[in-house]
Coordinates of C-alpha atoms and ligand atoms in Angstrom, one line a residue:
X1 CA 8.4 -15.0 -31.1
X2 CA 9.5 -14.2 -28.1
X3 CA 9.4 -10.5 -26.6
X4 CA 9.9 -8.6 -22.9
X5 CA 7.4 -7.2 -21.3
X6 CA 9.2 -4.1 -21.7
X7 CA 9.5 -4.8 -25.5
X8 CA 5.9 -5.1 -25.8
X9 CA 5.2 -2.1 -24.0
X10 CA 7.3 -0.3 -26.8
X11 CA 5.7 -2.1 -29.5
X12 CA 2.8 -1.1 -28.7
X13 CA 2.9 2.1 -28.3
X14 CA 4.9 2.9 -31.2
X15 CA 2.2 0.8 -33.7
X16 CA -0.6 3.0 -32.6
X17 CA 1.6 5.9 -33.0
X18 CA 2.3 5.2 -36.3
X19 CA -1.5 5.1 -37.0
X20 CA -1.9 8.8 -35.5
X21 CA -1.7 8.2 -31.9
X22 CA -0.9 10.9 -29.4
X23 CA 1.7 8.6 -26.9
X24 CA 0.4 10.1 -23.6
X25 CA 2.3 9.3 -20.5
X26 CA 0.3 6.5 -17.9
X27 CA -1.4 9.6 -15.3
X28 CA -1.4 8.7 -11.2
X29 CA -2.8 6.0 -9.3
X30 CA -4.1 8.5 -7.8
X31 CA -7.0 10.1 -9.8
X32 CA -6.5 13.6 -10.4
X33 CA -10.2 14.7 -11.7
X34 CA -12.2 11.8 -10.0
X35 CA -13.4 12.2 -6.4
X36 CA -15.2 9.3 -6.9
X37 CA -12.8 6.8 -7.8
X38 CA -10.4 4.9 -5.2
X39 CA -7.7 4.4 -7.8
X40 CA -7.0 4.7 -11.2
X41 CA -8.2 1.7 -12.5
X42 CA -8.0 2.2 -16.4
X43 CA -6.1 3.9 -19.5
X44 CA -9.5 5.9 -20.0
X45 CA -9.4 7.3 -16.6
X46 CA -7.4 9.9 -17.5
X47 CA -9.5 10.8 -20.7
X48 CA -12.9 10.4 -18.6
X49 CA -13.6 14.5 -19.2
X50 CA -12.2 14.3 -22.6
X51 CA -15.0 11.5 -23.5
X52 CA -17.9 13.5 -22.0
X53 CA -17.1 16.4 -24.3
X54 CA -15.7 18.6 -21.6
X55 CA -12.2 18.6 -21.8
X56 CA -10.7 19.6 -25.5
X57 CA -7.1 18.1 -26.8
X58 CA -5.3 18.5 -29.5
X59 CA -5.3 15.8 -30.8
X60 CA -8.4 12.8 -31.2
X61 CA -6.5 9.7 -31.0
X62 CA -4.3 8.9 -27.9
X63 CA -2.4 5.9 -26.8
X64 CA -0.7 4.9 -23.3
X65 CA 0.6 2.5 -20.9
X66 CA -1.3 3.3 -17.7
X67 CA -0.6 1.7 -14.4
X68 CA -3.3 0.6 -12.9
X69 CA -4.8 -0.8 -9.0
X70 CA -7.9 -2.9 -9.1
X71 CA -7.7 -3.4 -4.7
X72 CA -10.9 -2.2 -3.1
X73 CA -13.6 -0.1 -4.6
X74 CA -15.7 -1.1 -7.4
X75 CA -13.2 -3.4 -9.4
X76 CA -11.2 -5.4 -6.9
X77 CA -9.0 -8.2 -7.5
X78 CA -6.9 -8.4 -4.3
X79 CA -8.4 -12.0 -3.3
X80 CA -8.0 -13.5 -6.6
X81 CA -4.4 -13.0 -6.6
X82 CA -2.7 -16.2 -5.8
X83 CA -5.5 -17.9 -6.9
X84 CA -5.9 -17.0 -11.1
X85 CA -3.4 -17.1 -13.3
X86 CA -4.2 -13.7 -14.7
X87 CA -5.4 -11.3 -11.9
X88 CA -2.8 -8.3 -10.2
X89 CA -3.4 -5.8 -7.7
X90 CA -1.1 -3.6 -9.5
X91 CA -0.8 -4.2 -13.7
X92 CA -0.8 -1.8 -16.9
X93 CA -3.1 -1.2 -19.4
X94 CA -2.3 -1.1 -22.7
X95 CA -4.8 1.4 -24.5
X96 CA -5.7 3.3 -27.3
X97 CA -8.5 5.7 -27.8
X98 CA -10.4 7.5 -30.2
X99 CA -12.3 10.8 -29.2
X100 CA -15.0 11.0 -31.7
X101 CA -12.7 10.1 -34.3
X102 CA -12.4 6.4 -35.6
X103 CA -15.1 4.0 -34.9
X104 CA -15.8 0.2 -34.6
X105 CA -14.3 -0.7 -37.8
X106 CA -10.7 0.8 -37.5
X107 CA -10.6 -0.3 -33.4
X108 CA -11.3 -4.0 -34.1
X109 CA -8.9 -3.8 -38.2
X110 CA -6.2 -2.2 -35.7
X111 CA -6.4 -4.9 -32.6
X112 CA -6.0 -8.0 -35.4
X113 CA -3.5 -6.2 -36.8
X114 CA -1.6 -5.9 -33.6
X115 CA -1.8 -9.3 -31.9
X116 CA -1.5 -11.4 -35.5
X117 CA 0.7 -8.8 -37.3
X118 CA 3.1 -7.1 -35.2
X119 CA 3.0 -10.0 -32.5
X120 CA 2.2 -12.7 -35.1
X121 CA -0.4 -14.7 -32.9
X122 CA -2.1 -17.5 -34.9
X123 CA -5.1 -16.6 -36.2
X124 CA -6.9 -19.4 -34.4
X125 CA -5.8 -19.3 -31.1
X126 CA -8.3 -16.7 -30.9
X127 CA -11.9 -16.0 -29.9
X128 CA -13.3 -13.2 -29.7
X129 CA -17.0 -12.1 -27.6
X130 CA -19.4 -9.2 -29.0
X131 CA -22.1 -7.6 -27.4
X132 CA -26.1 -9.8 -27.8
X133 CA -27.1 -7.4 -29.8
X134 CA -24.3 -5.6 -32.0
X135 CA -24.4 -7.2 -35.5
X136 CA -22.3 -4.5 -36.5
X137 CA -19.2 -5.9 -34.6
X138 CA -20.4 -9.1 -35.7
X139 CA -20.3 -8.2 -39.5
X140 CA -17.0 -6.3 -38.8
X141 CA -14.8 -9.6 -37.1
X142 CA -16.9 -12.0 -39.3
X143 CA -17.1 -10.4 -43.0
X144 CA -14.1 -8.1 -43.0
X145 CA -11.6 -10.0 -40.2
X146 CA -12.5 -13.4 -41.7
X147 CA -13.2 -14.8 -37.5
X148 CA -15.7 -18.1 -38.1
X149 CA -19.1 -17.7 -36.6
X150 CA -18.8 -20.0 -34.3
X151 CA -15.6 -18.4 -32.5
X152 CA -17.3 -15.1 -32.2
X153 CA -19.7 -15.5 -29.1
X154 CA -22.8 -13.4 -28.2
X155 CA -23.1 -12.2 -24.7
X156 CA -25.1 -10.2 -22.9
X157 CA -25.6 -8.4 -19.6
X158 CA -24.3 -9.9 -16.6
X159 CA -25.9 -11.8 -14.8
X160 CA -24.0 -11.6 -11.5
X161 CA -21.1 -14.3 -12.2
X162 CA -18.1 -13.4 -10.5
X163 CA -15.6 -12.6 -13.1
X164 CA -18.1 -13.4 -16.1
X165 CA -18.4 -11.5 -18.8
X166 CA -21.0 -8.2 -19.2
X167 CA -20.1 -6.9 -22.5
X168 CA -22.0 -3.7 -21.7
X169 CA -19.7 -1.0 -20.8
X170 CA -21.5 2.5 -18.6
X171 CA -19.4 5.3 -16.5
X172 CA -22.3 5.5 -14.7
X173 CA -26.0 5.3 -14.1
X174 CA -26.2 7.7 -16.4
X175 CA -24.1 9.1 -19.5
X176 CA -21.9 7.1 -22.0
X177 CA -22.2 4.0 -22.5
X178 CA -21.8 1.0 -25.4
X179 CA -21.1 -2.6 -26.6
X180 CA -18.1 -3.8 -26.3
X181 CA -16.0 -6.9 -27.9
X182 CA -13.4 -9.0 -26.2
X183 CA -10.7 -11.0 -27.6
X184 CA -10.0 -13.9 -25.5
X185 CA -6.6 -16.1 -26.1
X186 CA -6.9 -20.1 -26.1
X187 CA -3.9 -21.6 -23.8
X188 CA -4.9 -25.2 -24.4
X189 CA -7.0 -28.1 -23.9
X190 CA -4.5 -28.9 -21.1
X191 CA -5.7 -26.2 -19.1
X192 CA -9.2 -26.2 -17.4
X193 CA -11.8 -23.9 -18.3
X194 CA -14.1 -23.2 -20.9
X195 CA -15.1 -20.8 -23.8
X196 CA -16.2 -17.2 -22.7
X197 CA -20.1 -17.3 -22.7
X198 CA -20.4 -21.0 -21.0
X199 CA -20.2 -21.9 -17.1
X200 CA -16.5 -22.6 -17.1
X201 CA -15.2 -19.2 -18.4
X202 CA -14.1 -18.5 -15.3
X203 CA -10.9 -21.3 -15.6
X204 CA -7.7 -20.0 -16.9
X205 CA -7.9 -21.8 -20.4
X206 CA -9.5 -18.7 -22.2
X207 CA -7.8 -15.7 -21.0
X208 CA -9.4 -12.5 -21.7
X209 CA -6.5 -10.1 -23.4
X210 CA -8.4 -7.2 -24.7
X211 CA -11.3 -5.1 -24.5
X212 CA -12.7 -2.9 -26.9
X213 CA -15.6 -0.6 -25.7
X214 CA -17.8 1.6 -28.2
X215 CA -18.9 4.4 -26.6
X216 CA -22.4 4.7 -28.6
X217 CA -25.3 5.9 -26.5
X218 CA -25.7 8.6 -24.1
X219 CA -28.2 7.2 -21.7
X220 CA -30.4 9.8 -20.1
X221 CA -31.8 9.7 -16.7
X222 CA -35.1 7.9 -17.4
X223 CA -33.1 5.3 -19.2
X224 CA -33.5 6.0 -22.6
X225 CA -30.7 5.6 -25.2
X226 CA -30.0 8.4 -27.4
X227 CA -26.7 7.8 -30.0
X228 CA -24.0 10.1 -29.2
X229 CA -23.1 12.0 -31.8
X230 CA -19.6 11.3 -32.5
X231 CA -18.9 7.6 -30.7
X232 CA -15.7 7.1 -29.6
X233 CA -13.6 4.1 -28.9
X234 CA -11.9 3.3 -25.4
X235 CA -9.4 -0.4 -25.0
X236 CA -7.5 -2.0 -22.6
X237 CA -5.2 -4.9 -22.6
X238 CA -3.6 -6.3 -19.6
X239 CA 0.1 -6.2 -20.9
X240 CA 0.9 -9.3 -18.6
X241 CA -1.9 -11.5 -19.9
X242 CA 0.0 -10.6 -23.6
X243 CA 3.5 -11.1 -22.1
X244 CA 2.2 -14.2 -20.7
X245 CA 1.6 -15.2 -24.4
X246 CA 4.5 -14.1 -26.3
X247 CA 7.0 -15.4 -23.4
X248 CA 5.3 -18.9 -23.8
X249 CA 3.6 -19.7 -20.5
X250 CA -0.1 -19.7 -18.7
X251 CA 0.1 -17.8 -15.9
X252 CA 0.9 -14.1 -15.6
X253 CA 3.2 -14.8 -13.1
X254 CA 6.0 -16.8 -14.5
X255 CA 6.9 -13.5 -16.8
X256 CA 9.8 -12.1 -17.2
X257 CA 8.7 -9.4 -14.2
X258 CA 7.4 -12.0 -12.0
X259 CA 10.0 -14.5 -12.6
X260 CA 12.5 -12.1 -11.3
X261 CA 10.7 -10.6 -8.4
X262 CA 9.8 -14.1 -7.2
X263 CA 13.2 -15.0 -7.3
X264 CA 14.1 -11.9 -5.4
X265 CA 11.6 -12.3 -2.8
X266 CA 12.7 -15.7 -2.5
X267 CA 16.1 -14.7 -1.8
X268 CA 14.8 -12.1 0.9
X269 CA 12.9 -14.2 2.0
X270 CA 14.7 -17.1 2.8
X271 CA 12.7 -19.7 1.2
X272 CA 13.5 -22.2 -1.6
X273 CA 10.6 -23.4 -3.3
X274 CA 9.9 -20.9 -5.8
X275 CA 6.7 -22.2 -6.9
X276 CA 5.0 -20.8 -3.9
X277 CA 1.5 -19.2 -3.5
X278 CA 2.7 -16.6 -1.2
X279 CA 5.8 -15.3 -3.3
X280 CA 3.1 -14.9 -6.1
X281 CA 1.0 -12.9 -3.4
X282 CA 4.2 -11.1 -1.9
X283 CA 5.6 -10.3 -6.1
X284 CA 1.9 -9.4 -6.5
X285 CA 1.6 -7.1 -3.8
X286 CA 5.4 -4.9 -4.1
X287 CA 4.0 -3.4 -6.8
X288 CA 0.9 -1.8 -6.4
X289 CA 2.6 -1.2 -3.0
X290 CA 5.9 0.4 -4.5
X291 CA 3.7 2.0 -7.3
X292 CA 1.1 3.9 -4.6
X293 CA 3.7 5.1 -2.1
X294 CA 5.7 6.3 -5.3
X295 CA 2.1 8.7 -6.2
X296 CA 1.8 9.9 -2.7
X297 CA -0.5 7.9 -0.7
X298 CA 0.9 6.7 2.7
X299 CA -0.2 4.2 4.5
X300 CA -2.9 5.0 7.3
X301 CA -6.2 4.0 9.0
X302 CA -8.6 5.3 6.3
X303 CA -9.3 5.4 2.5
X304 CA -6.4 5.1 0.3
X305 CA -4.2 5.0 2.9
X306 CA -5.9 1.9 4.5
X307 CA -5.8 0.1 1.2
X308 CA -2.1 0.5 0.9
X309 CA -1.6 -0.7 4.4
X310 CA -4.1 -3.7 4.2
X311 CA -1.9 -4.7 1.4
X312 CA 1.1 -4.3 2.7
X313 CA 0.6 -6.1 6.0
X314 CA -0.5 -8.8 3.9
X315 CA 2.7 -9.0 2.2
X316 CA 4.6 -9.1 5.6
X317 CA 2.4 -12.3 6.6
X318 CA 2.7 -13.9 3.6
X319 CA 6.6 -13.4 3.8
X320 CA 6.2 -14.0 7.8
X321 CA 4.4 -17.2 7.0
X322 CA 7.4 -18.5 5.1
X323 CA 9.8 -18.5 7.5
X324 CA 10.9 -14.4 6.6
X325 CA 12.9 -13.4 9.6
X326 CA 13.0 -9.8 9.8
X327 CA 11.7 -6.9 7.2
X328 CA 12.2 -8.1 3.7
X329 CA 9.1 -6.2 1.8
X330 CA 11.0 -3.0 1.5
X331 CA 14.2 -4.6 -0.2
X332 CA 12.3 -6.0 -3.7
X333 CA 11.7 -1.9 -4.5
X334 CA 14.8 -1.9 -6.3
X335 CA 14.6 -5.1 -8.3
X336 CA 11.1 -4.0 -9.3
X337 CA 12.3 -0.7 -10.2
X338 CA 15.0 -2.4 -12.5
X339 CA 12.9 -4.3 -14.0
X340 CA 10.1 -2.3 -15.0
X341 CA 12.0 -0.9 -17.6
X342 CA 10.7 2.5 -18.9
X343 CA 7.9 1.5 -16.6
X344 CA 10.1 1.7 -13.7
X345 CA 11.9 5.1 -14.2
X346 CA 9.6 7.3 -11.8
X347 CA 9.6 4.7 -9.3
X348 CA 13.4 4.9 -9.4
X349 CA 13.6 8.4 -9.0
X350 CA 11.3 7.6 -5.3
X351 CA 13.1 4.7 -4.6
X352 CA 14.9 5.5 -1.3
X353 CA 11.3 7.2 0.0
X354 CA 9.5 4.2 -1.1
X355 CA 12.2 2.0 1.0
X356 CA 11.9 3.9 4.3
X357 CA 7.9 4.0 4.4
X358 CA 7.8 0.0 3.5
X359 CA 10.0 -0.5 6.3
X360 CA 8.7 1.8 9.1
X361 CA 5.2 0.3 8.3
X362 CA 6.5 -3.3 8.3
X363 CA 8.6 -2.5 11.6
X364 CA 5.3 -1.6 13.0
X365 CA 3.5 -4.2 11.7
X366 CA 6.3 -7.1 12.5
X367 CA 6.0 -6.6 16.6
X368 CA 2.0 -7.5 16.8
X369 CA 2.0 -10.3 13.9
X370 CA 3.3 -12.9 16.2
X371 CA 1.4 -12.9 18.6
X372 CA -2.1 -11.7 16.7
X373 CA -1.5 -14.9 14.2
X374 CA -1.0 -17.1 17.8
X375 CA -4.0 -16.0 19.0
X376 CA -6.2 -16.3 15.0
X377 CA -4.7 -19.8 14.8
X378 CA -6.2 -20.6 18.6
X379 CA -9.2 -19.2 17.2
X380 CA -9.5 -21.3 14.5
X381 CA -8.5 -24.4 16.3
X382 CA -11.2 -24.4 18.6
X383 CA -13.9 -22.9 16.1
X384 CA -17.7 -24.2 16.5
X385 CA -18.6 -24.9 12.8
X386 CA -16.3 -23.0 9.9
X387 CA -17.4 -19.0 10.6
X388 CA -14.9 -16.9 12.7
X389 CA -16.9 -14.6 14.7
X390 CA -17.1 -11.0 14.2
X391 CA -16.3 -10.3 18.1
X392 CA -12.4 -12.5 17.6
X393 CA -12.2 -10.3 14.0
X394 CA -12.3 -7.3 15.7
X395 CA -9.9 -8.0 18.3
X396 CA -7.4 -8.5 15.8
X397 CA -8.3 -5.4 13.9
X398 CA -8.3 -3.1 17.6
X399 CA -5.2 -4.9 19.2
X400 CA -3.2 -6.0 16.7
X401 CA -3.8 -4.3 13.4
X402 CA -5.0 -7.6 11.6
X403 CA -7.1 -6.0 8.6
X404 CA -10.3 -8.1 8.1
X405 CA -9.1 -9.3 4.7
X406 CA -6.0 -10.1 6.0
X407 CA -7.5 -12.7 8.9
X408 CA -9.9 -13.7 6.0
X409 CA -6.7 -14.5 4.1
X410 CA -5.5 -16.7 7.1
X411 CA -8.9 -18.5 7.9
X412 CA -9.6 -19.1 4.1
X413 CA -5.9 -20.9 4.2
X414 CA -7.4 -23.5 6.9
X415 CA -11.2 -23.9 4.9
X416 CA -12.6 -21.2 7.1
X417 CA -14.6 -17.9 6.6
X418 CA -15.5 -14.9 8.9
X419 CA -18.2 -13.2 10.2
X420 CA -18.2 -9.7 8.6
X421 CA -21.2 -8.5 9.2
X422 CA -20.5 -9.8 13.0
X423 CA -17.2 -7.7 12.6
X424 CA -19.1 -4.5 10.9
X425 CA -21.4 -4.6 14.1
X426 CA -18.4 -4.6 16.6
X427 CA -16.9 -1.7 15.1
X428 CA -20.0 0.2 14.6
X429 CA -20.2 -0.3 18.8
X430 CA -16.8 0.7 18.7
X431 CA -17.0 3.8 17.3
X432 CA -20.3 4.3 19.7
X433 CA -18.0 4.0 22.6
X434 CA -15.5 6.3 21.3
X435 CA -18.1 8.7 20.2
X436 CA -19.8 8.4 23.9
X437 CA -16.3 9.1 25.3
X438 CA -15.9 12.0 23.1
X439 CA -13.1 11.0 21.4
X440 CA -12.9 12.0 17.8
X441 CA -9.4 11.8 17.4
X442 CA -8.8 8.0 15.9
X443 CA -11.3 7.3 12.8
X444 CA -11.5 3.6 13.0
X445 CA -14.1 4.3 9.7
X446 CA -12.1 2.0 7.3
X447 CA -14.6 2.9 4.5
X448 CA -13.6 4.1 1.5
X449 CA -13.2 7.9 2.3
X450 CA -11.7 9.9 -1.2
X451 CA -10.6 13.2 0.0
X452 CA -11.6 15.3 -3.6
X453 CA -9.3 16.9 -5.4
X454 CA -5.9 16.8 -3.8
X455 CA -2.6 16.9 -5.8
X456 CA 0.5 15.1 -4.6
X457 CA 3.2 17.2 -4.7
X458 CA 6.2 15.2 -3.3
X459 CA 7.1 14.4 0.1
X460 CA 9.0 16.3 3.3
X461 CA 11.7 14.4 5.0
X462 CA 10.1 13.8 8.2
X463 CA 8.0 15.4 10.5
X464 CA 10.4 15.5 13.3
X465 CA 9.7 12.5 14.6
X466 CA 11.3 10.4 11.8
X467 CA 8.2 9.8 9.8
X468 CA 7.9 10.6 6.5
X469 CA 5.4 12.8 5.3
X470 CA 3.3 13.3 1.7
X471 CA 3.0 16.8 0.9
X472 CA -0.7 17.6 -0.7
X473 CA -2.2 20.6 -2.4
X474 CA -5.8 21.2 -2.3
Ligands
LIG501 P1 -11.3 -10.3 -16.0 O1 -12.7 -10.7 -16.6 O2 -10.2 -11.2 -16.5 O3 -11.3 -10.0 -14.6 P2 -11.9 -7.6 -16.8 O4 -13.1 -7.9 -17.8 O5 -12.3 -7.3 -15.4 O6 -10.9 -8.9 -16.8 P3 -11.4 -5.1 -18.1 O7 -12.0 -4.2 -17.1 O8 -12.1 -5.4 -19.4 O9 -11.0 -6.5 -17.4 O10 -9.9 -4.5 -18.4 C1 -9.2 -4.6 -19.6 C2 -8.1 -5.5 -19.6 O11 -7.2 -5.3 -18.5 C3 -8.5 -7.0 -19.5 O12 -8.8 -7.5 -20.7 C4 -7.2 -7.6 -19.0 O13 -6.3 -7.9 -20.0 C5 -6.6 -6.5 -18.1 N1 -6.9 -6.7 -16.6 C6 -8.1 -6.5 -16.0 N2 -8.0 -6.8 -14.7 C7 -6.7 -7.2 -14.5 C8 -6.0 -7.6 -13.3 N3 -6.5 -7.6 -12.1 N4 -4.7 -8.0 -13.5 C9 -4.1 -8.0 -14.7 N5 -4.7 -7.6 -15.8 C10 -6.0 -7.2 -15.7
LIG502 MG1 -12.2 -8.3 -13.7
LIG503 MG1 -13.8 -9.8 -18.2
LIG504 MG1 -13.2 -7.1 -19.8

């Protein structure tokens, strides 16, 4: 059966709110109540205070699409995109939650009844991962679900894999925290990879769709566990990875979205071959851009704002490196706005202010890529062994706006790394000099910096000199 992403989005929501859901609408990318996040990266951000029993709703089950960012900070996905079939810098989260209300049994009875009822996905297509320890899930998928033993895998802590599996879920250090169980969808013996819990989960056969966390334990600062008293249920599933499903194809990227903003940026582009890396990367990267700009963070040279710009400039080399010839970044907001569907309507409503602030950066951007990629690429030609040094990173960075990642991204195209701990070290001397020159004025600090508790609250024109500025209320 096939369905649109934006069909699926619908579907969603309206089965959980037919089994008592609040449909909330997907909050900022900008965390409103979370100083210590660099963007939302979940449908339970929003609900965070509401979990810890200090913020009281009126109602105890919600459900929501949320837009999401996983590009620096804890969760970051920005270098595996181009690379997996399932991993955005911008998606949404499908979720539904349960304050203190339904438990383990009604989460996992309501998931299966999603993906085989409503979306009629075969049975046995499906594996699903539980938590070492939580026979109680187990009993739940195996007794009541009918799920064989053997497709119902144990896992534990983990134990440092990349992208592995840790089916332990904790805020933090401290507080709530739980099991959680994962339903994983099998594309085929055609596609590498192997089952969740062995040493080739990390391929693209098994493609994790949804998680389900049980917020069970409250654990206390000298690490003891004590059961909360009314557990509550958080999920999440990557509504690309299930339009990937229902629209018949592997990779996240030949949806119905991508399809069409590959296309697009093909046109814009200039470039034919639509099967390109970097129109993935450049599809990828217009909407977390788009999306940001659209919640109020600019572009700039620290926290947020350098995030947005590392990713942005890596747009414009991608697009640069095939053939673009002029700014093109800024022209795929309105397709993406189109075809978001009800995704896209607040993005619309931003559109023209979205436009002008992709293109003044990409402007700026466009008249030191030239000759900053001329001078990487000499670099790299003459390099002694298969590290580029910190010292030729840096110069990029100072003279021509080359964000590390972004050279990485170059260097890793020819089989090379760099030196960051080299580069760390130049700009720690850097800011030395600029410090022993008494100049405070340029923070060249590109570490993640999250001013607390500012609101967006729309944007001026300009500031008189043509540049647009976000408004913010403290
Ligand atoms: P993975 O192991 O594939 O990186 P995850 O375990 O990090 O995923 P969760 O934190 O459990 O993901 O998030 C819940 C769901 O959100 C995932 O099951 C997946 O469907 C989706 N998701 C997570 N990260 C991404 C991403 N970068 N792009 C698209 N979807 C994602
Ligand atoms: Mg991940
Ligand atoms: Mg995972
Ligand atoms: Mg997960």
């Amino acid at each position: 059966m096939y369905m649109s992403t934006d069909e699926i989005r619908r579907a969603y929501l309206a089965f959980f709110e037919s089994k008592g859901h609040q449909i909330v609408e997907s909050s900022s990318l900008v965390p409103a109540n979370d100083p210590t996040l660099l963007f939302t990266n979940a449908g339970m951000n929003q609900f965070k205070d509401t979990f810890l029993g200090l913020e009281k709703r009126n109602y105890t089950r919600a459900t929501s699409a949320q837009r999401c960012v996983r590009a620096g900070g804890k969760h970051n996905d920005l270098e595996n995109v181009g690379f997996t079939a399932r991993h955005h810098t911008f998606f949404e989260m499908l979720g539904n939650f349960s304050f203190g209300d339904y438990f383990k049994h009604d989460a996992i009875g309501y998931a299966w009844e999603f993906l085989t009822k409503e979306l009629q996905l075969p049975a046995d297509r499906l594996v699903v991962t539980i938590y070492e320890s939580d026979d109680e899930a187990f009993e739940i998928w195996n007794k009541e679900i009918g799920i064989p033993a053997d497709r119902i895998v144990r896992i534990g802590d983990n134990k440092g894999a990349p992208f592995a599996s840790d089916n332990f879920w904790q805020m933090g250090d401290t507080g709530p925290c739980g099991p959680c169980t994962e339903i994983f969808y099998d594309h085929g013996d055609h596609i590498w990879g192997g089952r969740p819990g062995t040493p080739e989960e990390d391929g693209d056969r098994f493609i994790e769709i949804w998680n389900n966390v049980f917020m069970q334990f409250n654990r206390q600062a000298d690490g003891t566990m004590e059961p909360l008293p009314k557990p509550s249920v958080d999920t999440g599933m990557g509504i690309e990875r299930i339009a990937a499903i229902m629209q018949g194809v592997h990779s996240n990227y030949e949806i119905d979205i991508f399809k069409t903003l590959i296309k697009e940026a093909a046109a814009v582009i200039g470039y034919d071959d639509l099967s390109n890396q970097s129109l993935r990367v450049v599809a990828d990267h217009i909407r977390s851009c788009a999306y940001l700009i659209a919640d109020g963070v600019m572009p700039s040279n620290e926290g947020r704002g350098y995030v947005l710009r590392r990713i942005i400039r890596r747009a414009v080399r991608h697009g640069n490196k095939l053939g673009a010839q002029g700014v093109f970044f800024y022209k795929l907001v309105g397709p993406l706005a189109e075809i978001m569907g009800t995704a896209g309507v607040e993005l619309k409503a931003q559109q023209e202010l979205v436009e002008k602030v992709l293109k003044i950066e990409e402007d700026n951007f466009s008249r030191t890529l030239d000759r900053g990629l001329t001078i990487l690429n000499e670099a790299l030609d003459n390099i002694d062994g298969n590290v580029l040094d910190g010292e030729t990173v840096f110069k990029l960075y100072d003279t021509y706006g080359f964000p590390a990642d972004l050279t990485n991204d170059v260097a890793r195209e020819r089989g090379f790394s760099i030196d960051e701990d080299g580069f760390e070290t130049a700009m720690a001397a850097q800011r030395q000099r600029a410090r022993d020159a008494g100049n405070f004025g340029v923070d060249y600090n590109d570490a993640i910096k999250v001013d607390a508790e500012t609101t967006f609250c729309g944007y001026s024109a300009t500031d008189g000199e043509g540049v647009i500025v976000a408004l913010y209320r403290d």
